[in-house]
GROMACS .gro file of C-alpha atoms in nm:
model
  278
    1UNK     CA    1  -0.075   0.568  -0.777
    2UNK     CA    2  -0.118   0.512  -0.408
    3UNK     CA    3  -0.437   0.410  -0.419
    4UNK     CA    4  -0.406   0.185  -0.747
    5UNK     CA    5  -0.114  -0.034  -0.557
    6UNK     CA    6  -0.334  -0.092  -0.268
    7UNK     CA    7  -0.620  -0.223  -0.544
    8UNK     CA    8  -0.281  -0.433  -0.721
    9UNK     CA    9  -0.184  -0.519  -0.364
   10UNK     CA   10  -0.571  -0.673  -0.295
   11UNK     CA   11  -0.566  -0.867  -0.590
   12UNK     CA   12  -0.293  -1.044  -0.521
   13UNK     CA   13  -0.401  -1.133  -0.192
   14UNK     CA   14  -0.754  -1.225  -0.319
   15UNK     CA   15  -0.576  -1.454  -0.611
   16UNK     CA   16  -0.384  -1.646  -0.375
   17UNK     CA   17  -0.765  -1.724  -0.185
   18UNK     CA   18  -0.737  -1.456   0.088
   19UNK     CA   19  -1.058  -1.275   0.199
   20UNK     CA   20  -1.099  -0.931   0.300
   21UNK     CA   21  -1.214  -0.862   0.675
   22UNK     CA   22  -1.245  -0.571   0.886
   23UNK     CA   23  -1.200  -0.719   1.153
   24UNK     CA   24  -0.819  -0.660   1.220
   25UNK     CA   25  -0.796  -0.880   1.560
   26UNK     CA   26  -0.943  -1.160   1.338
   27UNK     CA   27  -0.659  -1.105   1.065
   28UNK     CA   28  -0.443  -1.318   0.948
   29UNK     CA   29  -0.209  -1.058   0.750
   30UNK     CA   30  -0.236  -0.671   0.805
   31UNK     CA   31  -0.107  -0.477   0.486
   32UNK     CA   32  -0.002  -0.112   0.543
   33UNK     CA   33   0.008   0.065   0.212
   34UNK     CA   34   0.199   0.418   0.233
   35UNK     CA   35   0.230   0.734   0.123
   36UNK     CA   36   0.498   0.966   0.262
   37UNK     CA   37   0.443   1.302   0.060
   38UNK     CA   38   0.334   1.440   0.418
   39UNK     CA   39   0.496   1.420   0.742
   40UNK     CA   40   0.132   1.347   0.892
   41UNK     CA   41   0.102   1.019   0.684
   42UNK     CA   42   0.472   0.946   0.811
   43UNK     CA   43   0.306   0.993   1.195
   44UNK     CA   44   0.037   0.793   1.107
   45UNK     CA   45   0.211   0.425   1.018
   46UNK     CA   46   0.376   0.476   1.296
   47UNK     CA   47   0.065   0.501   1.519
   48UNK     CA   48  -0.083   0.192   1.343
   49UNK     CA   49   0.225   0.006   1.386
   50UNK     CA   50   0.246   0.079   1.800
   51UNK     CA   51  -0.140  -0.017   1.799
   52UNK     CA   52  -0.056  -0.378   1.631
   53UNK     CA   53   0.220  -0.446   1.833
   54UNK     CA   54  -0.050  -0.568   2.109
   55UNK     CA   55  -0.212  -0.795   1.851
   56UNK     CA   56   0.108  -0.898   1.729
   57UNK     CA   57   0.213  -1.026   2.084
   58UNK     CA   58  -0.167  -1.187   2.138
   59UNK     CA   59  -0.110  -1.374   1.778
   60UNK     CA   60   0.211  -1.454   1.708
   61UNK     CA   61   0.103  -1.629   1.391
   62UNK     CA   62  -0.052  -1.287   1.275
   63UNK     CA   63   0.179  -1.093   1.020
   64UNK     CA   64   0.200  -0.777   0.941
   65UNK     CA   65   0.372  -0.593   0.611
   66UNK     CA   66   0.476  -0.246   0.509
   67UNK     CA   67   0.485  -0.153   0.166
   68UNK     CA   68   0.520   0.205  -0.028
   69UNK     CA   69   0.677   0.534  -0.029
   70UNK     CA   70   0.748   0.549   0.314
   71UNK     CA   71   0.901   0.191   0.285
   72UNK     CA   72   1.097   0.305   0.038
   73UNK     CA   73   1.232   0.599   0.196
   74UNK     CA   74   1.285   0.475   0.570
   75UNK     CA   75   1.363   0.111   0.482
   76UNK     CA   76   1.532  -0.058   0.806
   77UNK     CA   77   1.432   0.252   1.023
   78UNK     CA   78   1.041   0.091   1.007
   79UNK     CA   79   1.138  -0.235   1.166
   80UNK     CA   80   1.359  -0.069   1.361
   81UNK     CA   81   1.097   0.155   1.524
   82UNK     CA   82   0.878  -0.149   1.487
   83UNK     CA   83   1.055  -0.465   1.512
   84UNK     CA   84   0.718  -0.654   1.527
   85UNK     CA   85   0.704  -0.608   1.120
   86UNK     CA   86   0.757  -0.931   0.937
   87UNK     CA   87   0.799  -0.758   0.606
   88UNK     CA   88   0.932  -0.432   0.461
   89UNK     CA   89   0.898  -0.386   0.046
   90UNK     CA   90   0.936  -0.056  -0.135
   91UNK     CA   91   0.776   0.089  -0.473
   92UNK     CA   92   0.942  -0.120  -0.717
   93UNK     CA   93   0.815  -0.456  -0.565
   94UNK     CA   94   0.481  -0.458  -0.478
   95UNK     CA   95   0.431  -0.763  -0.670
   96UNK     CA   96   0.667  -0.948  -0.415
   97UNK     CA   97   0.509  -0.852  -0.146
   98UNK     CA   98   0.315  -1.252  -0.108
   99UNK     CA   99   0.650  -1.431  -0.136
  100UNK     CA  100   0.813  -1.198   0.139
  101UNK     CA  101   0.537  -1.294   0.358
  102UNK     CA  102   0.608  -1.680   0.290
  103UNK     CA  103   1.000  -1.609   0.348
  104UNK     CA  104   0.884  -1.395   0.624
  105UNK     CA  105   0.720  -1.683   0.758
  106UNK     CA  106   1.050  -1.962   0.680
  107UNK     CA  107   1.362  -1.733   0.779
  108UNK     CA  108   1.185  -1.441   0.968
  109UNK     CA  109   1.152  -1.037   0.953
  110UNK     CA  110   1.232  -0.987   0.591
  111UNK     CA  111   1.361  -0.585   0.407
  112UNK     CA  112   1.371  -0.572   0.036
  113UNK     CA  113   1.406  -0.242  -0.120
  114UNK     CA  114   1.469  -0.207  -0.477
  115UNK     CA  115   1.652   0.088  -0.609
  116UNK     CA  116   1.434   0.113  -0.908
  117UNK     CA  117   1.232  -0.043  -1.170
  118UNK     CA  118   1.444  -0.218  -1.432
  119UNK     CA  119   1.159  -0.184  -1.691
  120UNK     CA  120   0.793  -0.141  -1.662
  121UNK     CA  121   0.635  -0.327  -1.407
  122UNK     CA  122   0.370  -0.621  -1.527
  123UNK     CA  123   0.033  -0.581  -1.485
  124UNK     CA  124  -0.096  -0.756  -1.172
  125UNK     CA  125  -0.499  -0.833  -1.048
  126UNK     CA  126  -0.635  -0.553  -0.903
  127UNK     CA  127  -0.954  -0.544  -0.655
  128UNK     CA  128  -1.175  -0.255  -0.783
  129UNK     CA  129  -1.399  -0.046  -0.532
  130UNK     CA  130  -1.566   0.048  -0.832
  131UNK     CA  131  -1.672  -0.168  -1.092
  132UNK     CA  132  -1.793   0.115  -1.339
  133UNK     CA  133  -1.443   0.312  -1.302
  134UNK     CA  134  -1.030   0.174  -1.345
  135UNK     CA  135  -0.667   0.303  -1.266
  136UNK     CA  136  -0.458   0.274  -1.578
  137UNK     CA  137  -0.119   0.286  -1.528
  138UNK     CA  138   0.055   0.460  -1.845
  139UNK     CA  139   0.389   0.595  -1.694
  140UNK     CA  140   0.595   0.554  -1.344
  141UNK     CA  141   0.880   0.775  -1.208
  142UNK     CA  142   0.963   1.134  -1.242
  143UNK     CA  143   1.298   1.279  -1.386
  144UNK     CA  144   1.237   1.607  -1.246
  145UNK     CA  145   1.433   1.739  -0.898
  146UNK     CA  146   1.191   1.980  -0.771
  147UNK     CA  147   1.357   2.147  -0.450
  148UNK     CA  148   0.998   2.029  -0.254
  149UNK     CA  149   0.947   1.710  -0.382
  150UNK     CA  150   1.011   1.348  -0.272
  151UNK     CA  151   0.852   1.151  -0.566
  152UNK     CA  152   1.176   1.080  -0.787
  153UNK     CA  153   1.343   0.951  -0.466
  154UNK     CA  154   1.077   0.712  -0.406
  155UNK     CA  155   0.962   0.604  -0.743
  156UNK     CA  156   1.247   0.596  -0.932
  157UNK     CA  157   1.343   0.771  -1.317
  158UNK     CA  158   1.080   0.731  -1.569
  159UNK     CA  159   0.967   0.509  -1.731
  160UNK     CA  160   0.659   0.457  -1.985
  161UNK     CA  161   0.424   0.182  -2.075
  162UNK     CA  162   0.421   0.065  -2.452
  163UNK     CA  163   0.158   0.245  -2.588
  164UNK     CA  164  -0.062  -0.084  -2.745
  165UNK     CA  165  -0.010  -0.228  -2.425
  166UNK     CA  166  -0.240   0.082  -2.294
  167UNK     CA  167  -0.470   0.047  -2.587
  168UNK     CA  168  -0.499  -0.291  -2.522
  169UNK     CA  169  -0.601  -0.254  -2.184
  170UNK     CA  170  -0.803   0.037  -2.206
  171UNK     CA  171  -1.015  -0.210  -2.490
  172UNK     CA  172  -1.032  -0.482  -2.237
  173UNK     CA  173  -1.173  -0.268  -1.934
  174UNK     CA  174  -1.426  -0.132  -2.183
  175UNK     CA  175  -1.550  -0.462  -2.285
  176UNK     CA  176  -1.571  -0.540  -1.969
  177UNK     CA  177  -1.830  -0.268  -1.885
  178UNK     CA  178  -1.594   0.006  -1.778
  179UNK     CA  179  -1.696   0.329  -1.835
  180UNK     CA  180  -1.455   0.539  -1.678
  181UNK     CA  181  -1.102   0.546  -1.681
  182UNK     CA  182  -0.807   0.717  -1.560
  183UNK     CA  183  -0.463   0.746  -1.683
  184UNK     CA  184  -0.267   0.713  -1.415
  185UNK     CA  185   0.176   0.804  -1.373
  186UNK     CA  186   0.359   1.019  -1.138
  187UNK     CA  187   0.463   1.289  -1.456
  188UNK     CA  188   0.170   1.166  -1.750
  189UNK     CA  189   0.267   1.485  -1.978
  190UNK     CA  190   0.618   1.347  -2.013
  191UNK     CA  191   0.467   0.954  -2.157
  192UNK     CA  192   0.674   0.840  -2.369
  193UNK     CA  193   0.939   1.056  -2.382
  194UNK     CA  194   1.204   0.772  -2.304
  195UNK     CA  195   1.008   0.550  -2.585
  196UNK     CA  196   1.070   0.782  -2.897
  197UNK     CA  197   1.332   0.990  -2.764
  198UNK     CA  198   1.195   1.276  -2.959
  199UNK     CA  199   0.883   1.433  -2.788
  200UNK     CA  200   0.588   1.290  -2.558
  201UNK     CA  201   0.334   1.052  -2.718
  202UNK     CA  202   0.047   1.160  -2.418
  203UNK     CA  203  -0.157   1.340  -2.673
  204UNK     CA  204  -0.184   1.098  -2.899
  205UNK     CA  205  -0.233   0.808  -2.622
  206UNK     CA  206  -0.525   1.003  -2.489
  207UNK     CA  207  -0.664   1.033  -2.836
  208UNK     CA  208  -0.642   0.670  -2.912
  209UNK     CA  209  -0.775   0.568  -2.534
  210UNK     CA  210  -1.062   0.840  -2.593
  211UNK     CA  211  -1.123   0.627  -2.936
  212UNK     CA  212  -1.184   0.299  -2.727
  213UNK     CA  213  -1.583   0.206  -2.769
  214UNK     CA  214  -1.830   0.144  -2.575
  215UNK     CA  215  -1.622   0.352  -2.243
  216UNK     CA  216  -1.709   0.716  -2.275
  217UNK     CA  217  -1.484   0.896  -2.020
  218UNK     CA  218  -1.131   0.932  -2.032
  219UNK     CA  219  -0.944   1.109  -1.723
  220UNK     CA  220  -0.604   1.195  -1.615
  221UNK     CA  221  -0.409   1.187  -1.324
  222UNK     CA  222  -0.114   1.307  -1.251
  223UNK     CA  223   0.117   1.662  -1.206
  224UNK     CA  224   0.013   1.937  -1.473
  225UNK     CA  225   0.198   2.071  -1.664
  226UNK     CA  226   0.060   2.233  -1.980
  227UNK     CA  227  -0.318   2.263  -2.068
  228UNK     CA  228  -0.265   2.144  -2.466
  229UNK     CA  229  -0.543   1.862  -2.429
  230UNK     CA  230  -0.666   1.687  -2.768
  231UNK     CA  231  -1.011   1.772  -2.844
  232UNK     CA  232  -1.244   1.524  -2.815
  233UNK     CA  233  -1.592   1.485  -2.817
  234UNK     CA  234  -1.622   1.171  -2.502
  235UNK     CA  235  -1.356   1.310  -2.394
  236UNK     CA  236  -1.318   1.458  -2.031
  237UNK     CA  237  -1.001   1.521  -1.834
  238UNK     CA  238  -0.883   1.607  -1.419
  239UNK     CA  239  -0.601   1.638  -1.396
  240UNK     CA  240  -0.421   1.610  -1.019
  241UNK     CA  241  -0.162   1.559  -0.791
  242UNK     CA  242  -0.245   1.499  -0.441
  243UNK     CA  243  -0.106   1.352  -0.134
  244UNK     CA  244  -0.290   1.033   0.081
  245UNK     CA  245  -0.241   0.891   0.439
  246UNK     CA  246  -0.149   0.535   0.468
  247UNK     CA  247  -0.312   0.279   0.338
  248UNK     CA  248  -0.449   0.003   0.582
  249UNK     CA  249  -0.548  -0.338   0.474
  250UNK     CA  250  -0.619  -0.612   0.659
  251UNK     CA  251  -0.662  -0.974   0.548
  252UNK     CA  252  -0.837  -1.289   0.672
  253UNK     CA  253  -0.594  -1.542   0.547
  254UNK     CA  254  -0.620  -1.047   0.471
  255UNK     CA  255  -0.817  -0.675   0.458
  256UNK     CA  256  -1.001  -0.449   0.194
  257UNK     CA  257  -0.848  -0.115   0.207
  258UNK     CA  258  -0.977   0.109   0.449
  259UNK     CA  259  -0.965   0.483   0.332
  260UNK     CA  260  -0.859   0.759   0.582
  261UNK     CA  261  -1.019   1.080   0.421
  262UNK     CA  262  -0.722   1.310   0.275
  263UNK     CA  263  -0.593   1.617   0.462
  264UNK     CA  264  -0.522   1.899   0.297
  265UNK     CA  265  -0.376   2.236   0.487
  266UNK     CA  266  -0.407   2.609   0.335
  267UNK     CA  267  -0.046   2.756   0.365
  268UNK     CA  268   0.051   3.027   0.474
  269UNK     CA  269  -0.193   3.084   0.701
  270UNK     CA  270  -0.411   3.362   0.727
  271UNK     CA  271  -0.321   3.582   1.034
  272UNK     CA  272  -0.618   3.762   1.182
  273UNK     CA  273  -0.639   4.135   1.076
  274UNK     CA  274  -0.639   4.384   1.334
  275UNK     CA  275  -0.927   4.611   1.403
  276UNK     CA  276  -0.730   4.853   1.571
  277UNK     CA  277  -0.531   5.133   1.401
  278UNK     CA  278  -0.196   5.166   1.397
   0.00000   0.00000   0.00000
């Protein structure tokens, strides 16, 4: 989901005539997109933030925006680590994040957190790195309180896409020339579960999107949480849930997302056995 914002976040900035660049001194607007599922990604805005605060006193005119999960969780505590920040959004906004710039720009450092969604978010531009492959977002949120998880408390209770909206999408990236694409949502199993009220709909979505001609892959992305997947023969699912750093963009009037390669950590670790007898 992450990573699909940053594309949403890019196509907004591309629609309103902004060009990537990766040259950051050379920036007009530096977008940090994060993630805060690890306390390394946490360590790691910060870092970015203390290295633009130079730039940011060189070019005044230059501003800079946090957006995210980590937004969401630390609100004021960013630009109050980082007072050089012109503009704090969370999870629920994204698609304010170009008029928070301009107010940024009128009244000064701007915070706007929303609580939650109030319905399904609209879909917004996105700048593909792939032409051949698309995010599709079917479902946001997660009504589950698992003891070692952050994601309700940053993306809010669930809430699912109408399924012909889906269809309808899925039909339009495949005319397009898509041949790949993933279902996207923080908890896909439990689609549609607030629509009917009775049981999830996520089999029969991925049977209909696995229906759509001329794409011939279908994937999944999300937490996993039964392996009851409809049978189908162009059919092929992953099915994940992974953590990424933050998100850097940069943008020349702003930039393409750079991607920081994920971490991942084997816990507990593996003491060394001893040769020795006891």
């Amino acid at each position: 989901m992450n990573a699909h914002d940053s594309e949403r976040l890019a196509g907004l900035f591309e629609h309103e005539g902004m060009e990537a660049t990766n040259d950051v001194e050379q920036a007009d607007v530096v977008l940090l997109n994060t993630c805060c599922i690890r306390e390394n990604a946490d360590n790691k805005l910060y870092g970015h933030l203390g290295h633009l605060k130079w730039l940011k006193a060189r070019r005044p005119d230059m501003q800079i925006a946090v957006g995210g999960c980590l937004a969401q969780k630390d609100r004021e505590l960013i630009r109050e680590r980082a007072p050089h920040v012109d503009a704090v959004f969370g999870t629920h906004n994204v698609a304010n994040a170009l008029d928070l710039l301009r107010r940024a720009a009128r009244e000064g450092p701007v915070t706007e957190i929303l609580e939650e969604s109030d319905a399904f978010p609209s879909a917004l531009p996105a700048r593909r790195d792939l032409p051949h492959s698309a995010w599709l977002t079917v479902q946001i949120g997660c009504d589950n309180r698992c003891a070692f998880c952050i994601v309700p408390a940053v993306r809010g209770r669930e809430i699912s896409r109408p399924f012909d909206e889906i269809v309808g999408e899925a039909e339009t990236l495949a005319t397009a020339g898509t041949v790949e694409i993933t279902l996207l949502g923080q908890n896909v199993n439990s689609y549609g579960r607030d629509l009917t009220r009775r049981r999830p709909l996520f089999a029969q979505l991925l049977r209909a999107a696995a229906s759509v001609s001329p794409a011939r892959t279908r994937r999944t992305c999300g937490p996993r949480r039964s392996r009851r997947w409809p049978r189908h023969p162009r059919y092929a699912s992953t099915c994940t849930f992974r953590s990424r750093p933050v998100r850097t963009a940069r943008w020349r009037r702003c930039t393409a997302a750079t991607r920081p390669s994920a971490i991942s950590r084997s816990w507990p670790p593996h003491a060394p056995r001893s040769t020795t007898s006891p």
